Amino acid sequence: MNRIFRNSLFILVAGSLAVSCADYNVTDDFKAEPDPSFVEPYKEYDPVNSYIDRNQYPNLTLGATLKVSEFNKQELAHAAAVTNFDNVAFGTSLMSGTIINDKGVMNFLDMKDLLDHVEEIGGEVFGSPIAANANQADGWLNLLTAPIEVQVDAIEDKSVDYTTMEEFTGTAKSGKPSIEKGYDEGKNALKVPKRAKVYIVEGFDVDPLGTYTVTFWAKVDKDETVICTFSDNKIKEGTNDKKFVIKAGKWVKVVVEATPAEGATEGYLMIEGNLNSLVYIQKVEVVHNPDNHRPQTEQEKKDTINYALNAWCEGMMKINAGRITSFDLIDEAIDSKLELENGMLDLKHSTSQIFWQDVLGSENYAPVVSRVANAAYQKYEGDPALLKFFISETGLEDAKRLESLKYWINVWDNNGAKIDGINAKLNLSYSEDADKQAANEAAFNTLLDNLASTGKLIRLSNFDIKYLDATGVSVAAKDITEAQRQKLADFYAYAIKCYMNKIPHEKQAGICKGNMADTAEPVGLWAIDNKSKDWVRTATYKAFCDALSGK
């Protein structure tokens, strides 16, 4: 068996975390009460990050990824992170899509709690992407960029005067309407039979966004109700058909407020449902109010998005108070297919969502975000000498994708952006097929060489490696053998050593683990015991320690 984190031995002591490992008692202010017992073979290993030679590798750090809610519990995952890693990243948990609701209210409570605690224990946080296409406050951005309300005048669509009409030439879905001559004081009227369905007005264009008012004057011999349908939209009251009341004995003004059904092109009002009395109609008038909104102009939308960016950065950096010094500036901006005229991949664009680059302009995307974020950072106690901005991107093992990223970084640099490094999101796997594994290793080495050629700080994130058998099927954590686990650990060690050797020491910005413990796949430094839920050190833990120490 391996060394474990005991699931039941984590407690909060005087505001500091108590970590359940005996030789962690000397780590800063942490205590373990009571001390657990350990079993071989990994008992002799210290916390993982203690194996980095800080003199030889002054910029190399080891990071872990957690959810804010998981970290703030200050339980097992928290203990593993703060004991074995230099910094913690929180992925989407600190992005605007999590913090800002649809009305623009920003909730930084969890962020403040974690930053206060991290500051108390002397830890560090790697900042989540400031701007991205995914996990953004889409509801808020849509609200801000919605069409602007303007004053509009009502439009007269149609007027029908049956008092002077000699013959009914309109549409009847059922029944036989006719003109009753001299019905009232010598004036004619449209006569609608019982149980008929008659268009009392029609033949006008429909504004799909308009709000219509149809007014008609009706008379009946007995109290009656009618049901109205306007341009395929039957008027409802709750879930039932609305009944319009017509009292007997006098002309009654009936007002119908309606909108056309979606996709309707024919303008009309049909009445039906008169079971007790004939209905006589004298006049019908149709007017509508056009949609009283107009799209924002390009300049208005740009001003709005700049306001949103400033508000987001102001709020976040105020809570940060200079404590987070390294951030992903923008995340996964490169498209996978769209190309520029020069053959480079374009940025992502959208017609259904608000993408920052679509409003700010592709060439000004990073410059604007970095300027606004930098200003807010310095406004709220941030030391500009410590601030680092990274461009995070996935799929960089693809040569064209990496070349495209380098192209865009060069464009942004020339336009005044502050870009210090690249955060390469990895998607690594180990294969039992020797040829495939040789290709995996070659691809990883090529990636590192290409990253090193940028001259930027290089950070590797999502450093999880899947285990594939010879047929390409993923091996689950519950099924992996010790021999397979060792092969996986050896590849972890190989990858770490390649990074340490190929990326210049002064350009190493660290490696960030995607998952500290196994998920459904055996990606962790710890396995999780099915019964006790203890975290059990694996061969990968040892591989990290040995590789970081230079063995």
PDB file of C-alpha atoms in Angstrom, residues 355-481:
ATOM      1  CA  PHE A 355     -17.477  37.715 -28.440  1.00  0.00           C
ATOM      2  CA  TRP A 356     -15.136  40.427 -27.191  1.00  0.00           C
ATOM      3  CA  GLN A 357     -13.028  40.296 -30.356  1.00  0.00           C
ATOM      4  CA  ASP A 358     -16.069  40.821 -32.596  1.00  0.00           C
ATOM      5  CA  VAL A 359     -16.722  44.174 -30.926  1.00  0.00           C
ATOM      6  CA  LEU A 360     -13.239  45.325 -29.942  1.00  0.00           C
ATOM      7  CA  GLY A 361     -11.714  44.072 -33.195  1.00  0.00           C
ATOM      8  CA  SER A 362      -9.456  41.037 -33.565  1.00  0.00           C
ATOM      9  CA  GLU A 363      -6.237  43.044 -33.709  1.00  0.00           C
ATOM     10  CA  ASN A 364      -7.191  45.095 -30.647  1.00  0.00           C
ATOM     11  CA  TYR A 365      -8.615  42.254 -28.554  1.00  0.00           C
ATOM     12  CA  ALA A 366      -5.608  41.520 -26.340  1.00  0.00           C
ATOM     13  CA  PRO A 367      -4.314  45.131 -26.335  1.00  0.00           C
ATOM     14  CA  VAL A 368      -7.612  46.480 -24.990  1.00  0.00           C
ATOM     15  CA  VAL A 369      -8.099  43.713 -22.416  1.00  0.00           C
ATOM     16  CA  SER A 370      -4.516  43.969 -21.161  1.00  0.00           C
ATOM     17  CA  ARG A 371      -4.685  47.763 -20.900  1.00  0.00           C
ATOM     18  CA  VAL A 372      -7.930  47.737 -18.931  1.00  0.00           C
ATOM     19  CA  ALA A 373      -6.893  44.833 -16.680  1.00  0.00           C
ATOM     20  CA  ASN A 374      -3.453  46.327 -16.054  1.00  0.00           C
ATOM     21  CA  ALA A 375      -4.924  49.701 -15.095  1.00  0.00           C
ATOM     22  CA  ALA A 376      -7.397  48.111 -12.679  1.00  0.00           C
ATOM     23  CA  TYR A 377      -4.667  45.878 -11.204  1.00  0.00           C
ATOM     24  CA  GLN A 378      -2.430  48.865 -10.444  1.00  0.00           C
ATOM     25  CA  LYS A 379      -5.348  50.948  -9.180  1.00  0.00           C
ATOM     26  CA  TYR A 380      -5.993  48.414  -6.445  1.00  0.00           C
ATOM     27  CA  GLU A 381      -2.604  47.823  -4.836  1.00  0.00           C
ATOM     28  CA  GLY A 382      -1.075  45.713  -7.607  1.00  0.00           C
ATOM     29  CA  ASP A 383       2.683  45.858  -8.118  1.00  0.00           C
ATOM     30  CA  PRO A 384       3.264  46.291 -11.879  1.00  0.00           C
ATOM     31  CA  ALA A 385       6.686  44.649 -11.590  1.00  0.00           C
ATOM     32  CA  LEU A 386       5.011  41.383 -10.559  1.00  0.00           C
ATOM     33  CA  LEU A 387       2.124  41.338 -13.039  1.00  0.00           C
ATOM     34  CA  LYS A 388       2.205  38.638 -15.730  1.00  0.00           C
ATOM     35  CA  PHE A 389      -0.382  38.067 -18.462  1.00  0.00           C
ATOM     36  CA  PHE A 390      -0.617  34.772 -20.382  1.00  0.00           C
ATOM     37  CA  ILE A 391      -2.493  33.766 -23.507  1.00  0.00           C
ATOM     38  CA  SER A 392      -4.020  30.334 -22.854  1.00  0.00           C
ATOM     39  CA  GLU A 393      -4.720  28.056 -25.788  1.00  0.00           C
ATOM     40  CA  THR A 394      -5.410  24.406 -26.480  1.00  0.00           C
ATOM     41  CA  GLY A 395      -4.348  22.133 -29.326  1.00  0.00           C
ATOM     42  CA  LEU A 396      -0.899  23.677 -29.690  1.00  0.00           C
ATOM     43  CA  GLU A 397       0.634  20.334 -30.603  1.00  0.00           C
ATOM     44  CA  ASP A 398      -0.811  21.159 -34.032  1.00  0.00           C
ATOM     45  CA  ALA A 399       1.949  23.123 -35.770  1.00  0.00           C
ATOM     46  CA  LYS A 400      -0.405  25.380 -37.726  1.00  0.00           C
ATOM     47  CA  ARG A 401      -2.361  26.240 -34.601  1.00  0.00           C
ATOM     48  CA  LEU A 402       0.794  27.186 -32.746  1.00  0.00           C
ATOM     49  CA  GLU A 403       2.068  29.238 -35.687  1.00  0.00           C
ATOM     50  CA  SER A 404      -1.276  31.021 -35.780  1.00  0.00           C
ATOM     51  CA  LEU A 405      -1.051  31.785 -32.071  1.00  0.00           C
ATOM     52  CA  LYS A 406       2.453  33.174 -32.575  1.00  0.00           C
ATOM     53  CA  TYR A 407       1.107  35.330 -35.428  1.00  0.00           C
ATOM     54  CA  TRP A 408      -1.664  36.776 -33.277  1.00  0.00           C
ATOM     55  CA  ILE A 409       0.629  37.374 -30.316  1.00  0.00           C
ATOM     56  CA  ASN A 410       2.953  39.291 -32.627  1.00  0.00           C
ATOM     57  CA  VAL A 411       0.013  41.375 -33.903  1.00  0.00           C
ATOM     58  CA  TRP A 412      -1.126  42.093 -30.352  1.00  0.00           C
ATOM     59  CA  ASP A 413       2.400  42.864 -29.151  1.00  0.00           C
ATOM     60  CA  ASN A 414       2.819  45.366 -31.972  1.00  0.00           C
ATOM     61  CA  ASN A 415      -0.473  46.990 -30.990  1.00  0.00           C
ATOM     62  CA  GLY A 416       0.677  47.534 -27.421  1.00  0.00           C
ATOM     63  CA  ALA A 417      -0.614  44.468 -25.583  1.00  0.00           C
ATOM     64  CA  LYS A 418       1.126  43.223 -22.460  1.00  0.00           C
ATOM     65  CA  ILE A 419       1.666  39.510 -23.123  1.00  0.00           C
ATOM     66  CA  ASP A 420       4.274  37.838 -20.966  1.00  0.00           C
ATOM     67  CA  GLY A 421       3.668  34.184 -21.649  1.00  0.00           C
ATOM     68  CA  ILE A 422       1.767  31.297 -23.174  1.00  0.00           C
ATOM     69  CA  ASN A 423      -0.302  28.903 -21.093  1.00  0.00           C
ATOM     70  CA  ALA A 424      -0.394  25.721 -23.195  1.00  0.00           C
ATOM     71  CA  LYS A 425      -3.340  23.487 -22.321  1.00  0.00           C
ATOM     72  CA  LEU A 426      -2.215  19.921 -22.796  1.00  0.00           C
ATOM     73  CA  ASN A 427      -4.055  16.839 -24.000  1.00  0.00           C
ATOM     74  CA  LEU A 428      -1.554  14.045 -23.366  1.00  0.00           C
ATOM     75  CA  SER A 429      -1.927  10.292 -23.407  1.00  0.00           C
ATOM     76  CA  TYR A 430       0.332   7.281 -22.899  1.00  0.00           C
ATOM     77  CA  SER A 431      -0.078   4.383 -25.336  1.00  0.00           C
ATOM     78  CA  GLU A 432       0.894   0.736 -24.854  1.00  0.00           C
ATOM     79  CA  ASP A 433       1.493   0.663 -28.615  1.00  0.00           C
ATOM     80  CA  ALA A 434       5.230   1.364 -28.893  1.00  0.00           C
ATOM     81  CA  ASP A 435       4.986   3.203 -32.206  1.00  0.00           C
ATOM     82  CA  LYS A 436       2.138   5.409 -30.986  1.00  0.00           C
ATOM     83  CA  GLN A 437       3.983   6.153 -27.768  1.00  0.00           C
ATOM     84  CA  ALA A 438       7.112   7.106 -29.686  1.00  0.00           C
ATOM     85  CA  ALA A 439       4.934   9.484 -31.700  1.00  0.00           C
ATOM     86  CA  ASN A 440       3.427  10.883 -28.473  1.00  0.00           C
ATOM     87  CA  GLU A 441       6.883  11.625 -27.108  1.00  0.00           C
ATOM     88  CA  ALA A 442       8.073  13.152 -30.375  1.00  0.00           C
ATOM     89  CA  ALA A 443       4.995  15.384 -30.582  1.00  0.00           C
ATOM     90  CA  PHE A 444       5.494  16.588 -27.025  1.00  0.00           C
ATOM     91  CA  ASN A 445       9.152  17.402 -27.660  1.00  0.00           C
ATOM     92  CA  THR A 446       8.242  19.294 -30.835  1.00  0.00           C
ATOM     93  CA  LEU A 447       5.621  21.250 -28.911  1.00  0.00           C
ATOM     94  CA  LEU A 448       8.175  22.277 -26.298  1.00  0.00           C
ATOM     95  CA  ASP A 449      10.706  23.284 -28.949  1.00  0.00           C
ATOM     96  CA  ASN A 450       8.090  25.415 -30.698  1.00  0.00           C
ATOM     97  CA  LEU A 451       6.955  26.995 -27.451  1.00  0.00           C
ATOM     98  CA  ALA A 452      10.531  27.779 -26.476  1.00  0.00           C
ATOM     99  CA  SER A 453      11.051  29.510 -29.834  1.00  0.00           C
ATOM    100  CA  THR A 454       8.428  32.159 -28.947  1.00  0.00           C
ATOM    101  CA  GLY A 455      10.694  33.726 -26.326  1.00  0.00           C
ATOM    102  CA  LYS A 456       7.696  33.980 -23.979  1.00  0.00           C
ATOM    103  CA  LEU A 457       7.237  32.524 -20.524  1.00  0.00           C
ATOM    104  CA  ILE A 458       5.854  29.010 -20.933  1.00  0.00           C
ATOM    105  CA  ARG A 459       3.329  27.426 -18.591  1.00  0.00           C
ATOM    106  CA  LEU A 460       1.868  23.944 -19.094  1.00  0.00           C
ATOM    107  CA  SER A 461      -1.628  23.376 -17.735  1.00  0.00           C
ATOM    108  CA  ASN A 462      -4.102  20.503 -17.697  1.00  0.00           C
ATOM    109  CA  PHE A 463      -1.084  18.281 -17.086  1.00  0.00           C
ATOM    110  CA  ASP A 464      -3.062  15.040 -16.941  1.00  0.00           C
ATOM    111  CA  ILE A 465      -2.023  11.987 -18.940  1.00  0.00           C
ATOM    112  CA  LYS A 466      -4.552   9.331 -19.968  1.00  0.00           C
ATOM    113  CA  TYR A 467      -3.548   5.683 -20.247  1.00  0.00           C
ATOM    114  CA  LEU A 468      -4.487   3.950 -23.518  1.00  0.00           C
ATOM    115  CA  ASP A 469      -4.054   0.244 -24.179  1.00  0.00           C
ATOM    116  CA  ALA A 470      -2.568  -1.057 -27.426  1.00  0.00           C
ATOM    117  CA  THR A 471      -5.960  -0.805 -29.154  1.00  0.00           C
ATOM    118  CA  GLY A 472      -6.444   2.829 -28.148  1.00  0.00           C
ATOM    119  CA  VAL A 473      -9.020   2.161 -25.432  1.00  0.00           C
ATOM    120  CA  SER A 474      -8.696   4.232 -22.275  1.00  0.00           C
ATOM    121  CA  VAL A 475      -7.873   2.243 -19.138  1.00  0.00           C
ATOM    122  CA  ALA A 476      -9.995   3.274 -16.153  1.00  0.00           C
ATOM    123  CA  ALA A 477      -8.522   4.082 -12.756  1.00  0.00           C
ATOM    124  CA  LYS A 478     -10.360   1.140 -11.204  1.00  0.00           C
ATOM    125  CA  ASP A 479      -8.811  -1.274 -13.713  1.00  0.00           C
ATOM    126  CA  ILE A 480      -5.218  -0.096 -14.022  1.00  0.00           C
ATOM    127  CA  THR A 481      -2.527  -2.513 -12.848  1.00  0.00           C
TER     128      THR A 481
END
